[in-house]
């Protein structure tokens, strides 16, 4: 049984913004440094500041000296070995996706990993080769250096591809692309643009990576079936490649299909076993490495290369090559493609980093991650590496095998160093079909994302639309253009959502200070004569006009019709006044002629003005006053609403009508105001602006027009729930004036309602809406 007494009582004065400033003592209590002081502080030098800058730029200097060796070393050692075991087959498999020889995948698994250990802030990320970025590099490389550009004359009048020149040129393209994308990332990090990842929504990222997985699969079909499809580029190139592979299926090499199938039959069950028993296994079974080793041994000793023409990796040189700079003219050619690659690389990296940081409670710096991955790309680019980012499968292994810090990255780099120097050359007989199987198996995590479709269909169809547009755009338009389309479409959905908010009229819940949507809550009842209006989103230039339209539609009052009716009445009165004045002048002239220069009531004096004379003449005239009125209607029902003040007599207008307005010589006409239209007797509007976070020029003018136009027809307008920052913007923009005083801004809707009811002397309603609120 609930024994807590759910009641509170609040008793205070009605609080408008002027009163709030006094009670809460509004002022500048926190002094922020000026721009000059900030610049001076930025360039101030001290040992403590130098240490802070150094530690933020080189995080390894902060965590490595404090490394708890006994507690962490075993977990990091096992994790480092496990990661190295994955780096080797993945490096060999992903490099061909980039259009490069497998050895460059091994280089990419060494240099950038060490650099991330020094500059990175995430403890569990495993950077290196990744399928998505490899495919993006491969698209650029194969378009700029297709096989057709390296044809040479062979024997018997045939033409063959000069693979040595082609591969060398492709390496330089990949190097230039990696260096430029790294420069972009460093510049973004220095200028604190790490926030840009916020513009890439989770559905967009997942749709993009899923499309990338599909493209990776299409690129591996040639290795799986042992065919050589034509190279396509541009729109629909993946689709055209897939169609071409299907056309070449009659030329399939059965041996390579068998090798792929056998590899998958071994890889899939063991990978599933690793996932199922991950909490019981000390280290996951390195099945990728096992399959690669067994495949290499079988191929080498059975002679299937010469018998069946099985495609293999080829020569893998031992050792490292000296760093060099690629051709300078390549940088300009790859500058555009590097933008999309830089964004995708960073997005994947920071998304995984944030996931682990939330799980383990440490901070990942967005800008420092940009610097870390950018430095890895720039430096690695000169050492024949290509684009790097974090890989989900390796990072999960690093986490589940007990990795605590990036010491695991140091250990895996040392093992990769041994592999490059001594072991790499042993895998030259490895079939490409085995590598294709390794690639396909490691795409499982991205293919699982197809389950997003039914989930988003049930929960959020707009996010589903973003997912689908991103997925289709990346496949149809390729990854770089597809990314631009996805970002643009995602931003458009945000704009459309703000342009189509939910507008509602609020009603009061009896006995409380709550005001809720009358269409949603049955107990929320409109207060007679008062319309309380709310928008579910902020108001700015794209939806300001819709706000005004929705306000009129919901309230049932068309302000334009009311203004036109009022102005028509004013024009009619003015015309009647002019006609009466002309008749009076004409009558005065006739009287003057008949009396020989003397007017009735006394001799005519030149000192007497025309207006005084006409006034004297009116008083002397005898006649009747007739009133013209519209058909009578029954008085408004108090249960429905009060008198509609928008249609009632305006003393400022009708009291100024002169009595001399006549329809005939002996009658004076008085025009009655129109009667109420029976739409609730509205006299006040309260605009709930609690959702506003800023005010632009269009919104400011919209509110000014609402106050001015509604005021012209005797409709009072008030603002409620205005945040302090918005009030400050209104003050700065000169919104408040004698016509729109600051006292029309109230702290809450309840304050505004009680003020209006007291002003209108609707005491019966005030008693029903108490100042003391109990719940």
XYZ file of C-alpha atoms in Angstrom:
775
model
C 0.000 0.000 0.000
C 1.307 3.451 -0.892
C 1.721 5.369 2.382
C 3.377 8.443 0.841
C 1.101 11.481 0.893
C 1.146 12.733 -2.693
C 0.418 16.391 -2.041
C 2.167 19.710 -2.295
C 0.992 23.255 -1.719
C 2.465 26.345 -3.381
C 1.469 29.858 -2.437
C 3.090 32.843 -4.166
C 2.334 35.997 -6.112
C 1.477 35.924 -9.789
C 4.869 35.990 -11.475
C 5.439 37.866 -14.694
C 8.950 38.418 -16.025
C 9.340 41.825 -14.401
C 8.362 40.419 -11.006
C 10.607 37.379 -11.548
C 13.637 39.599 -12.169
C 13.078 41.277 -8.805
C 12.305 38.146 -6.788
C 15.063 35.994 -8.278
C 17.496 38.942 -8.418
C 18.336 38.701 -12.065
C 21.797 39.982 -12.894
C 25.242 39.091 -14.173
C 26.536 37.030 -11.292
C 29.088 35.016 -13.285
C 31.595 37.141 -15.150
C 32.918 35.441 -18.259
C 36.352 36.374 -19.588
C 36.395 38.682 -22.565
C 37.676 37.578 -25.966
C 40.883 39.487 -25.340
C 41.372 37.727 -21.994
C 40.693 34.356 -23.606
C 43.288 35.002 -26.327
C 45.766 36.195 -23.713
C 45.118 33.090 -21.622
C 45.492 30.855 -24.690
C 48.993 32.150 -25.373
C 50.057 32.314 -21.728
C 53.058 30.067 -21.014
C 53.696 28.211 -17.784
C 55.010 24.835 -16.770
C 51.593 23.623 -15.640
C 50.009 24.736 -18.929
C 52.797 23.130 -20.934
C 52.299 19.889 -19.031
C 48.552 19.999 -19.611
C 48.987 20.574 -23.362
C 51.581 17.826 -23.601
C 49.410 15.295 -21.765
C 46.342 16.129 -23.851
C 48.313 15.782 -27.101
C 50.190 12.655 -25.970
C 47.785 10.686 -23.751
C 50.279 7.833 -23.484
C 52.399 10.023 -21.152
C 49.486 10.138 -18.729
C 48.382 6.501 -18.559
C 51.583 4.553 -19.260
C 53.581 5.789 -16.198
C 50.602 4.826 -14.030
C 50.157 1.428 -15.652
C 49.345 -1.234 -12.999
C 51.698 -3.888 -14.306
C 50.671 -6.824 -12.112
C 46.927 -6.350 -12.546
C 46.823 -5.616 -16.277
C 49.782 -7.251 -17.982
C 48.350 -10.764 -18.298
C 45.089 -9.589 -19.841
C 46.877 -7.195 -22.209
C 49.372 -9.914 -23.207
C 46.656 -12.423 -24.101
C 44.657 -9.710 -25.844
C 47.680 -8.515 -27.848
C 48.452 -12.033 -29.079
C 44.811 -12.591 -30.045
C 44.705 -9.312 -31.963
C 47.923 -10.090 -33.827
C 46.501 -13.452 -34.847
C 43.556 -11.559 -36.397
C 45.678 -8.793 -37.910
C 47.619 -11.247 -40.074
C 44.743 -12.847 -42.017
C 42.728 -9.626 -42.117
C 45.667 -7.640 -43.445
C 46.217 -10.225 -46.167
C 42.488 -10.332 -47.001
C 41.580 -6.627 -46.922
C 44.512 -5.266 -48.935
C 43.180 -6.789 -52.219
C 39.881 -4.961 -51.500
C 41.909 -1.769 -51.764
C 43.406 -2.899 -55.079
C 46.796 -3.547 -53.453
C 48.999 -6.554 -52.852
C 48.495 -8.332 -49.494
C 51.822 -7.178 -48.031
C 50.477 -3.606 -47.775
C 47.734 -4.876 -45.494
C 50.473 -6.130 -43.170
C 52.178 -2.716 -43.195
C 48.846 -1.089 -42.385
C 48.497 -3.406 -39.390
C 51.798 -2.216 -37.932
C 52.653 1.509 -38.225
C 49.228 3.080 -37.506
C 48.652 0.739 -34.569
C 51.783 2.014 -32.815
C 50.838 5.618 -33.492
C 47.346 5.119 -32.080
C 48.884 3.732 -28.880
C 50.673 7.086 -28.476
C 47.916 9.498 -29.502
C 44.621 7.606 -28.983
C 42.281 7.936 -26.011
C 40.218 4.732 -26.257
C 41.588 1.764 -24.322
C 39.853 -0.981 -26.284
C 40.013 0.013 -29.957
C 42.004 -2.075 -32.421
C 42.850 0.106 -35.412
C 44.190 -1.189 -38.707
C 42.616 -2.554 -41.868
C 38.841 -2.589 -42.230
C 36.596 -3.818 -45.012
C 34.601 -0.585 -45.521
C 37.576 1.755 -45.814
C 39.435 -0.831 -47.908
C 36.596 -0.906 -50.450
C 36.488 2.896 -50.567
C 40.217 3.043 -51.271
C 39.836 0.298 -53.869
C 37.178 2.265 -55.756
C 39.521 5.251 -56.129
C 42.565 3.147 -56.951
C 40.901 1.030 -59.622
C 39.254 4.027 -61.292
C 42.517 5.973 -61.470
C 44.662 2.978 -62.389
C 42.590 0.440 -64.354
C 44.209 -2.579 -66.000
C 43.565 -1.063 -69.430
C 46.142 1.660 -68.734
C 48.934 -0.890 -68.319
C 48.513 -3.167 -71.332
C 51.732 -4.209 -73.065
C 52.458 -6.467 -76.000
C 52.943 -10.086 -75.057
C 53.949 -13.165 -76.979
C 52.097 -14.278 -80.124
C 50.661 -10.793 -80.673
C 48.616 -10.775 -77.452
C 48.396 -7.999 -74.904
C 49.003 -8.533 -71.207
C 48.796 -6.319 -68.145
C 52.086 -4.987 -66.770
C 51.212 -5.847 -63.166
C 54.482 -4.503 -61.748
C 53.895 -0.962 -63.060
C 50.195 -1.138 -62.272
C 50.736 -2.224 -58.660
C 53.448 0.379 -58.093
C 51.201 3.174 -59.375
C 48.239 1.932 -57.357
C 50.353 1.991 -54.205
C 51.204 5.632 -54.797
C 47.535 6.491 -55.356
C 46.614 4.790 -52.083
C 49.463 6.581 -50.297
C 48.408 10.005 -51.610
C 44.780 9.325 -50.713
C 45.732 8.233 -47.182
C 48.009 11.227 -46.597
C 45.396 13.749 -47.758
C 42.626 12.178 -45.671
C 44.970 12.195 -42.670
C 45.672 15.904 -43.197
C 41.939 16.575 -43.291
C 41.481 14.706 -40.017
C 44.364 16.530 -38.312
C 43.004 19.928 -39.377
C 39.511 19.014 -38.178
C 40.973 17.907 -34.856
C 43.026 21.084 -34.404
C 39.994 23.269 -35.144
C 37.815 21.234 -32.734
C 35.499 19.761 -35.354
C 35.080 16.480 -33.528
C 31.413 17.357 -32.974
C 30.675 16.733 -36.670
C 30.024 13.078 -35.873
C 26.807 14.266 -34.183
C 25.384 14.997 -37.639
C 25.692 11.336 -38.587
C 22.753 9.573 -36.985
C 22.952 5.962 -35.869
C 20.449 4.716 -38.518
C 22.489 6.471 -41.191
C 25.775 4.936 -40.017
C 24.253 1.467 -39.790
C 22.620 1.745 -43.212
C 25.921 2.943 -44.671
C 28.013 0.144 -43.172
C 25.435 -2.435 -44.251
C 25.641 -1.139 -47.814
C 29.423 -1.292 -47.546
C 29.183 -4.938 -46.513
C 27.099 -5.672 -49.614
C 29.703 -3.955 -51.805
C 32.475 -5.966 -50.140
C 30.600 -9.183 -50.917
C 30.183 -8.179 -54.567
C 33.895 -7.424 -54.798
C 34.712 -10.931 -53.499
C 32.566 -12.798 -56.043
C 35.411 -12.890 -58.556
C 37.637 -14.720 -56.046
C 34.848 -17.062 -54.978
C 33.946 -18.159 -58.534
C 37.375 -17.700 -60.110
C 36.147 -15.316 -62.833
C 37.458 -11.977 -64.116
C 34.593 -9.462 -64.466
C 35.036 -6.123 -66.197
C 35.900 -3.067 -64.116
C 33.039 -0.585 -63.780
C 32.924 2.880 -62.215
C 30.280 5.491 -61.599
C 26.559 5.111 -60.927
C 25.297 1.524 -60.538
C 28.821 0.121 -60.870
C 28.233 -2.524 -58.118
C 25.015 -3.630 -59.828
C 26.731 -3.832 -63.203
C 29.590 -5.810 -61.657
C 27.141 -8.260 -60.100
C 25.351 -8.714 -63.432
C 28.660 -9.284 -65.190
C 29.683 -11.927 -62.637
C 26.373 -13.704 -63.183
C 27.014 -13.679 -66.932
C 30.444 -15.255 -66.326
C 29.134 -18.049 -64.078
C 29.453 -20.647 -66.894
C 33.221 -20.033 -66.690
C 33.334 -20.713 -62.946
C 36.327 -22.661 -61.626
C 34.823 -25.432 -59.466
C 37.989 -25.841 -57.401
C 37.829 -22.276 -56.101
C 34.143 -22.629 -55.243
C 34.975 -25.801 -53.303
C 37.842 -24.063 -51.457
C 35.532 -21.201 -50.485
C 32.769 -23.559 -49.350
C 35.127 -25.690 -47.252
C 36.632 -22.599 -45.658
C 33.180 -21.271 -44.766
C 32.148 -24.646 -43.346
C 35.061 -24.442 -40.941
C 34.981 -20.719 -40.199
C 31.274 -20.207 -39.476
C 30.743 -22.921 -36.807
C 33.950 -22.071 -34.957
C 33.204 -18.322 -35.026
C 29.743 -19.043 -33.635
C 31.298 -21.254 -30.976
C 33.654 -18.442 -29.984
C 30.699 -16.093 -29.619
C 28.601 -18.590 -27.658
C 31.387 -19.566 -25.213
C 33.076 -16.165 -25.036
C 32.683 -16.034 -21.246
C 34.234 -19.490 -20.789
C 37.086 -19.394 -23.290
C 40.298 -17.803 -22.079
C 41.052 -16.740 -25.644
C 38.907 -17.240 -28.757
C 40.004 -19.936 -31.153
C 42.091 -18.193 -33.875
C 40.200 -19.971 -36.619
C 41.036 -17.387 -39.327
C 44.748 -17.998 -38.834
C 44.207 -21.758 -38.703
C 42.286 -21.732 -42.007
C 44.899 -19.496 -43.649
C 47.765 -21.767 -42.548
C 45.976 -24.982 -43.564
C 44.893 -23.512 -46.885
C 48.445 -22.410 -47.665
C 49.909 -25.836 -46.795
C 47.345 -27.791 -48.840
C 47.764 -25.519 -51.856
C 51.539 -25.647 -51.700
C 51.866 -29.429 -51.414
C 49.001 -30.610 -53.654
C 50.019 -28.622 -56.728
C 46.483 -27.392 -57.467
C 47.939 -24.060 -58.571
C 49.429 -25.580 -61.694
C 46.742 -28.252 -62.183
C 43.623 -26.085 -61.852
C 44.963 -22.531 -62.110
C 43.844 -21.521 -58.626
C 44.503 -17.822 -57.983
C 46.865 -17.247 -55.040
C 48.225 -14.254 -53.151
C 51.592 -14.278 -54.895
C 54.948 -12.977 -53.751
C 54.995 -11.340 -50.306
C 58.354 -9.603 -49.784
C 59.954 -9.882 -46.358
C 60.961 -6.815 -44.412
C 59.993 -3.157 -44.723
C 60.466 -0.682 -47.536
C 61.943 2.768 -47.096
C 59.393 5.601 -46.783
C 58.895 7.917 -49.735
C 56.452 10.530 -50.959
C 54.034 9.715 -53.788
C 53.823 11.778 -56.977
C 52.811 15.348 -56.086
C 50.247 15.555 -58.904
C 48.223 12.764 -57.286
C 47.201 14.840 -54.279
C 44.871 17.107 -56.221
C 43.280 14.147 -58.008
C 42.361 12.354 -54.782
C 41.460 15.425 -52.671
C 37.706 15.060 -53.258
C 37.547 11.328 -52.549
C 39.629 11.818 -49.394
C 36.856 13.903 -47.772
C 34.326 11.063 -47.662
C 37.013 8.581 -46.626
C 38.187 10.843 -43.774
C 34.635 11.224 -42.443
C 33.801 7.515 -42.677
C 37.088 6.478 -41.085
C 36.626 8.863 -38.166
C 32.930 8.049 -37.735
C 33.537 4.313 -37.423
C 36.427 4.959 -35.055
C 34.597 7.328 -32.705
C 31.372 5.285 -32.745
C 33.173 2.213 -31.458
C 35.231 4.312 -29.048
C 32.128 5.887 -27.509
C 30.559 2.455 -27.120
C 33.484 1.153 -25.072
C 33.870 4.383 -23.090
C 30.235 4.249 -21.957
C 30.606 0.598 -21.064
C 33.722 1.074 -18.924
C 33.260 4.632 -17.683
C 36.172 6.558 -19.166
C 36.303 9.550 -21.495
C 37.080 9.487 -25.208
C 38.044 12.870 -26.639
C 36.453 13.459 -30.066
C 39.087 15.947 -31.215
C 42.013 13.894 -29.951
C 40.641 10.850 -31.774
C 40.648 12.891 -34.977
C 44.277 13.783 -34.354
C 45.219 10.198 -33.483
C 43.653 8.607 -36.545
C 44.867 11.479 -38.748
C 48.475 11.196 -37.601
C 48.317 7.438 -38.134
C 47.122 7.979 -41.702
C 49.633 10.709 -42.578
C 52.694 8.949 -41.165
C 51.512 5.527 -42.326
C 50.890 6.914 -45.815
C 54.588 7.599 -46.300
C 55.339 3.989 -45.242
C 53.070 2.447 -47.919
C 50.057 2.045 -45.625
C 46.503 2.836 -46.675
C 43.487 4.150 -44.774
C 43.019 2.822 -41.250
C 40.195 2.823 -38.757
C 38.950 0.637 -35.913
C 37.482 -2.754 -36.746
C 34.520 -4.061 -34.753
C 35.567 -7.729 -34.754
C 39.132 -7.047 -33.584
C 38.006 -4.512 -30.977
C 35.525 -6.985 -29.517
C 38.252 -9.620 -29.312
C 40.551 -7.120 -27.584
C 37.820 -6.453 -25.031
C 36.658 -10.033 -24.418
C 40.182 -11.472 -24.051
C 40.932 -9.204 -21.103
C 42.537 -6.182 -22.750
C 42.616 -3.220 -20.374
C 44.803 -0.666 -22.167
C 46.603 -0.011 -25.439
C 49.537 -2.085 -24.190
C 47.696 -4.811 -26.101
C 48.299 -2.718 -29.230
C 52.036 -2.593 -28.493
C 52.182 -6.370 -28.118
C 50.214 -6.989 -31.342
C 52.523 -4.570 -33.208
C 55.592 -6.437 -32.017
C 54.133 -9.716 -33.252
C 53.206 -8.103 -36.580
C 56.801 -6.888 -36.849
C 57.974 -10.508 -36.588
C 55.365 -11.576 -39.134
C 56.445 -8.939 -41.654
C 60.122 -9.715 -41.223
C 60.006 -13.527 -41.184
C 56.559 -15.087 -41.603
C 54.742 -13.087 -44.266
C 56.623 -14.592 -47.195
C 55.391 -18.071 -46.241
C 51.832 -17.221 -47.329
C 52.523 -16.591 -51.010
C 50.656 -19.815 -51.968
C 47.541 -18.843 -50.010
C 44.441 -19.109 -52.288
C 42.469 -15.897 -52.723
C 39.308 -17.960 -52.237
C 40.358 -18.585 -48.616
C 40.847 -14.857 -48.058
C 37.417 -14.229 -49.610
C 35.899 -16.631 -47.088
C 37.687 -14.842 -44.230
C 36.318 -11.510 -45.443
C 32.737 -12.810 -45.747
C 32.705 -14.347 -42.294
C 33.900 -11.140 -40.662
C 31.072 -9.197 -42.303
C 28.480 -10.980 -40.200
C 28.208 -8.096 -37.729
C 27.263 -5.701 -40.513
C 24.807 -8.083 -42.170
C 23.022 -8.533 -38.847
C 22.081 -4.858 -39.155
C 19.377 -5.838 -41.657
C 17.231 -6.577 -38.602
C 17.070 -2.794 -38.169
C 14.444 -2.690 -40.920
C 11.569 -4.412 -39.049
C 12.621 -2.779 -35.778
C 12.587 0.746 -37.234
C 9.321 0.005 -39.053
C 7.710 -0.577 -35.661
C 9.422 2.240 -33.770
C 10.352 5.136 -36.079
C 9.536 5.197 -39.777
C 11.501 8.396 -40.395
C 14.680 6.712 -39.161
C 13.800 3.732 -41.325
C 13.576 6.064 -44.317
C 17.032 7.475 -43.482
C 18.389 3.912 -43.205
C 16.927 2.874 -46.564
C 17.967 6.032 -48.440
C 21.508 5.667 -47.092
C 21.675 1.983 -47.984
C 20.307 2.389 -51.511
C 22.288 5.578 -52.155
C 25.590 3.980 -51.161
C 24.986 0.991 -53.450
C 23.623 2.918 -56.424
C 25.844 6.016 -56.266
C 28.957 4.458 -54.668
C 30.178 5.115 -51.158
C 31.469 8.690 -51.502
C 28.442 10.209 -53.253
C 26.145 7.962 -51.212
C 27.538 9.424 -48.000
C 26.856 12.984 -49.172
C 23.308 11.979 -50.131
C 22.766 10.328 -46.738
C 23.957 13.365 -44.761
C 21.836 15.727 -46.862
C 18.751 13.569 -46.535
C 19.208 13.155 -42.766
C 19.429 16.933 -42.343
C 16.298 17.366 -44.462
C 14.376 15.011 -42.186
C 15.333 17.183 -39.215
C 14.137 20.291 -41.075
C 10.876 18.630 -42.049
C 10.296 17.482 -38.487
C 10.656 21.047 -37.217
C 8.387 22.256 -40.009
C 5.685 19.756 -39.082
C 5.472 19.883 -35.293
C 2.463 18.993 -33.186
C 0.354 22.051 -32.366
C -2.115 21.824 -29.512
C -4.579 23.791 -27.449
C -4.072 23.234 -23.734
C -6.733 22.816 -21.118
C -6.661 23.044 -17.341
C -6.837 19.933 -15.155
C -9.136 20.866 -12.268
C -7.489 21.264 -8.873
C -3.950 21.389 -10.294
C -1.638 23.802 -12.082
C -1.348 21.431 -15.039
C -2.253 22.443 -18.585
C -2.390 19.543 -21.026
C -3.386 18.837 -24.619
C -7.164 18.760 -24.783
C -7.083 16.214 -27.607
C -5.019 13.777 -25.520
C -6.288 14.240 -21.957
C -9.989 13.995 -21.209
C -9.811 15.953 -17.947
C -8.033 18.884 -19.590
C -10.760 21.496 -20.117
C -10.398 24.782 -21.961
C -10.897 27.885 -19.837
C -13.741 29.964 -21.318
C -12.411 33.012 -23.096
C -8.762 31.897 -22.977
C -6.880 29.983 -25.661
C -3.600 28.400 -24.544
C -1.493 27.381 -27.546
C 1.670 25.295 -27.699
C 4.081 24.093 -30.404
C 6.079 20.917 -29.807
C 9.259 22.348 -31.306
C 11.187 25.585 -31.428
C 9.984 28.303 -33.787
C 12.343 29.682 -36.422
C 12.238 30.983 -39.966
C 11.170 27.721 -41.629
C 8.053 27.193 -39.515
C 7.171 30.650 -38.163
C 4.421 31.212 -40.736
C 2.996 27.743 -40.045
C 2.908 28.630 -36.344
C 0.639 31.593 -37.018
C -1.574 29.556 -39.350
C -1.879 26.746 -36.785
C -2.701 29.259 -34.044
C -5.640 30.585 -36.059
C -6.782 27.143 -37.171
C -6.739 25.675 -33.659
C -8.455 28.675 -32.089
C -11.043 29.004 -34.856
C -10.306 32.708 -35.272
C -9.062 34.072 -38.592
C -7.279 37.265 -37.677
C -7.173 38.447 -41.281
C -10.977 38.268 -41.581
C -11.390 40.191 -38.324
C -8.944 42.871 -39.434
C -10.648 43.246 -42.800
C -14.056 43.528 -41.126
C -12.780 46.171 -38.723
C -11.080 48.182 -41.448
C -14.234 47.967 -43.559
C -16.257 49.358 -40.644
C -13.756 52.150 -40.172
C -13.902 52.979 -43.897
C -17.720 53.013 -43.796
C -17.715 55.331 -40.792
C -15.210 57.640 -42.427
C -17.278 57.737 -45.607
C -20.435 58.486 -43.637
C -18.609 61.227 -41.761
C -17.472 62.842 -44.988
C -20.972 62.612 -46.492
C -22.531 64.156 -43.398
C -19.967 66.945 -43.413
C -20.673 67.717 -47.073
C -24.445 67.772 -46.437
C -23.946 70.046 -43.468
C -21.812 72.421 -45.514
C -24.372 72.418 -48.321
C -27.227 73.062 -45.883
C -25.275 75.865 -44.247
C -24.741 77.601 -47.562
C -28.484 77.373 -48.346
C -29.344 78.830 -44.967
C -26.827 81.607 -45.491
C -28.342 82.565 -48.850
C -31.941 82.573 -47.479
C -31.029 84.705 -44.490
C -29.038 87.232 -46.500
C -25.735 86.424 -44.853
C -27.142 85.583 -41.410
C -27.379 82.031 -40.139
C -30.041 80.704 -37.822
C -29.237 81.324 -34.233
C -27.444 84.611 -34.722
C -25.447 86.586 -37.222
C -22.596 84.848 -38.966
C -19.176 85.754 -37.633
C -15.985 85.293 -39.602
C -14.213 84.509 -36.355
C -16.394 81.442 -35.903
C -14.781 78.377 -37.519
C -16.723 76.039 -39.757
C -16.483 73.214 -37.219
C -17.828 75.433 -34.428
C -20.625 76.620 -36.661
C -21.593 73.062 -37.650
C -21.565 72.049 -34.012
C -23.828 74.957 -33.109
C -26.087 74.063 -36.003
C -26.331 70.436 -34.852
C -27.402 71.488 -31.359
C -30.104 73.670 -32.748
C -31.410 70.976 -35.023
C -34.307 68.857 -33.932
C -34.506 65.265 -35.003
C -34.496 61.671 -33.953
C -31.688 59.189 -33.628
C -32.220 55.888 -35.354
C -30.144 52.833 -34.638
C -29.385 50.262 -37.273
C -28.551 46.856 -35.836
C -28.074 43.353 -37.080
C -30.671 40.650 -36.368
C -30.765 39.658 -32.738
C -29.429 36.364 -31.525
C -29.723 34.599 -28.258
C -27.067 35.481 -25.704
C -24.095 33.144 -25.468
C -24.410 30.172 -23.178
C -22.119 30.541 -20.163
C -21.482 26.830 -20.256
C -19.988 27.196 -23.723
C -18.013 30.394 -23.331
C -17.973 34.094 -22.568
C -18.587 37.075 -24.808
C -16.249 37.208 -27.784
C -14.490 40.507 -27.184
C -13.047 40.413 -30.678
C -16.496 41.315 -32.008
C -17.779 43.669 -29.311
C -18.135 47.427 -29.172
C -14.791 49.248 -29.313
C -15.173 52.598 -27.511
C -12.064 53.928 -29.202
C -13.791 53.489 -32.558
C -17.526 53.935 -32.014
C -17.416 56.672 -29.378
C -15.511 58.841 -31.837
C -18.325 58.748 -34.412
C -19.774 62.335 -34.546
C -23.489 62.772 -33.863
C -23.794 64.778 -37.052
C -23.615 61.589 -39.139
C -27.060 61.716 -40.720
C -28.948 59.601 -43.176
C -31.492 62.356 -43.721
C -32.054 65.937 -42.722
C -33.605 65.001 -39.382
C -31.830 61.665 -38.479
C -28.490 60.707 -37.050
C -27.176 57.196 -37.673
C -25.246 55.165 -35.103
C -23.689 51.909 -36.354
C -23.764 48.963 -33.931
C -20.836 46.505 -33.754
C -21.293 43.004 -35.110
C -22.510 40.354 -32.775
C -20.387 37.421 -31.511
C -19.829 34.466 -33.862
C -20.317 31.802 -31.167
C -16.741 30.454 -31.222
C -16.128 30.407 -27.494
C -16.049 34.129 -26.682
C -12.254 34.324 -26.830
C -10.670 37.415 -25.304
C -7.122 36.264 -24.458
C -4.383 34.122 -25.966
C -1.557 32.577 -23.931
C 1.318 31.295 -26.034
C 3.344 28.572 -24.325
C 6.889 29.225 -25.611
C 8.710 26.876 -23.256
C 10.014 24.884 -26.249
C 11.844 27.899 -27.696
C 15.635 27.712 -27.427
C 16.418 30.738 -29.589
C 14.646 33.508 -31.477
C 15.582 34.558 -34.999
C 14.446 37.660 -36.884
C 11.504 35.934 -38.560
C 10.202 34.581 -35.261
C 10.589 38.001 -33.658
C 8.546 39.644 -36.406
C 5.944 36.867 -36.191
C 5.406 37.488 -32.468
C 5.281 41.247 -33.039
C 2.617 40.765 -35.696
C 0.600 38.492 -33.408
C 0.630 41.061 -30.593
C -0.165 43.949 -32.965
C -2.848 42.333 -35.127
C -4.605 40.518 -32.306
C -4.505 43.685 -30.242
C -6.233 45.601 -33.023
C -9.317 43.421 -32.552
C -9.176 43.517 -28.731
C -7.535 40.122 -28.253
C -4.933 40.148 -25.479
C -1.779 38.068 -26.059
C 0.619 36.794 -23.391
C 3.774 34.658 -23.414
C 4.371 31.916 -20.829
C 7.305 29.682 -19.959
C 9.886 31.836 -21.747
C 13.456 30.779 -20.935
C 15.878 33.404 -19.644
C 18.120 33.125 -22.714
C 15.127 33.746 -24.991
C 13.988 36.736 -22.936
C 17.477 38.173 -23.255
C 17.369 37.741 -27.028
C 13.971 39.453 -27.139
C 15.335 42.362 -25.106
C 18.398 42.684 -27.316
C 16.243 42.688 -30.451
C 14.022 45.472 -29.093
C 10.906 43.317 -28.883
C 9.515 44.928 -25.737
C 7.912 48.374 -25.944
C 4.975 50.342 -24.576
C 2.683 48.322 -26.855
C 4.291 45.006 -25.818
C 5.446 45.419 -22.213
C 7.607 42.876 -20.490
C 4.804 42.362 -17.996
C 3.031 40.285 -20.668
C 5.650 37.545 -20.214
C 4.810 35.111 -17.410
C 6.870 32.451 -15.714
C 4.259 29.730 -16.122
C 0.962 29.228 -17.898
C -0.764 29.148 -14.512
C 0.508 32.634 -13.667
C -0.770 33.973 -16.980
C -4.189 32.325 -16.563
C -4.787 33.690 -13.048
C -3.678 37.164 -14.180
C -6.122 37.127 -17.108
C -9.019 35.898 -14.975
C -8.411 38.579 -12.338
C -8.112 41.226 -15.024
C -11.423 40.107 -16.533
C -13.021 39.794 -13.082
C -14.126 36.248 -13.812
C -14.222 35.400 -10.112
C -16.186 32.211 -10.564
C -13.365 30.759 -12.668
C -10.686 32.038 -10.309
C -12.291 30.044 -7.520
C -12.038 26.916 -9.684
C -8.364 27.561 -10.500
C -6.802 28.062 -7.079
C -3.505 29.782 -6.418
C -2.821 27.076 -3.846
C -2.239 23.935 -5.878
C -2.712 20.484 -4.363
C -1.777 17.187 -5.969
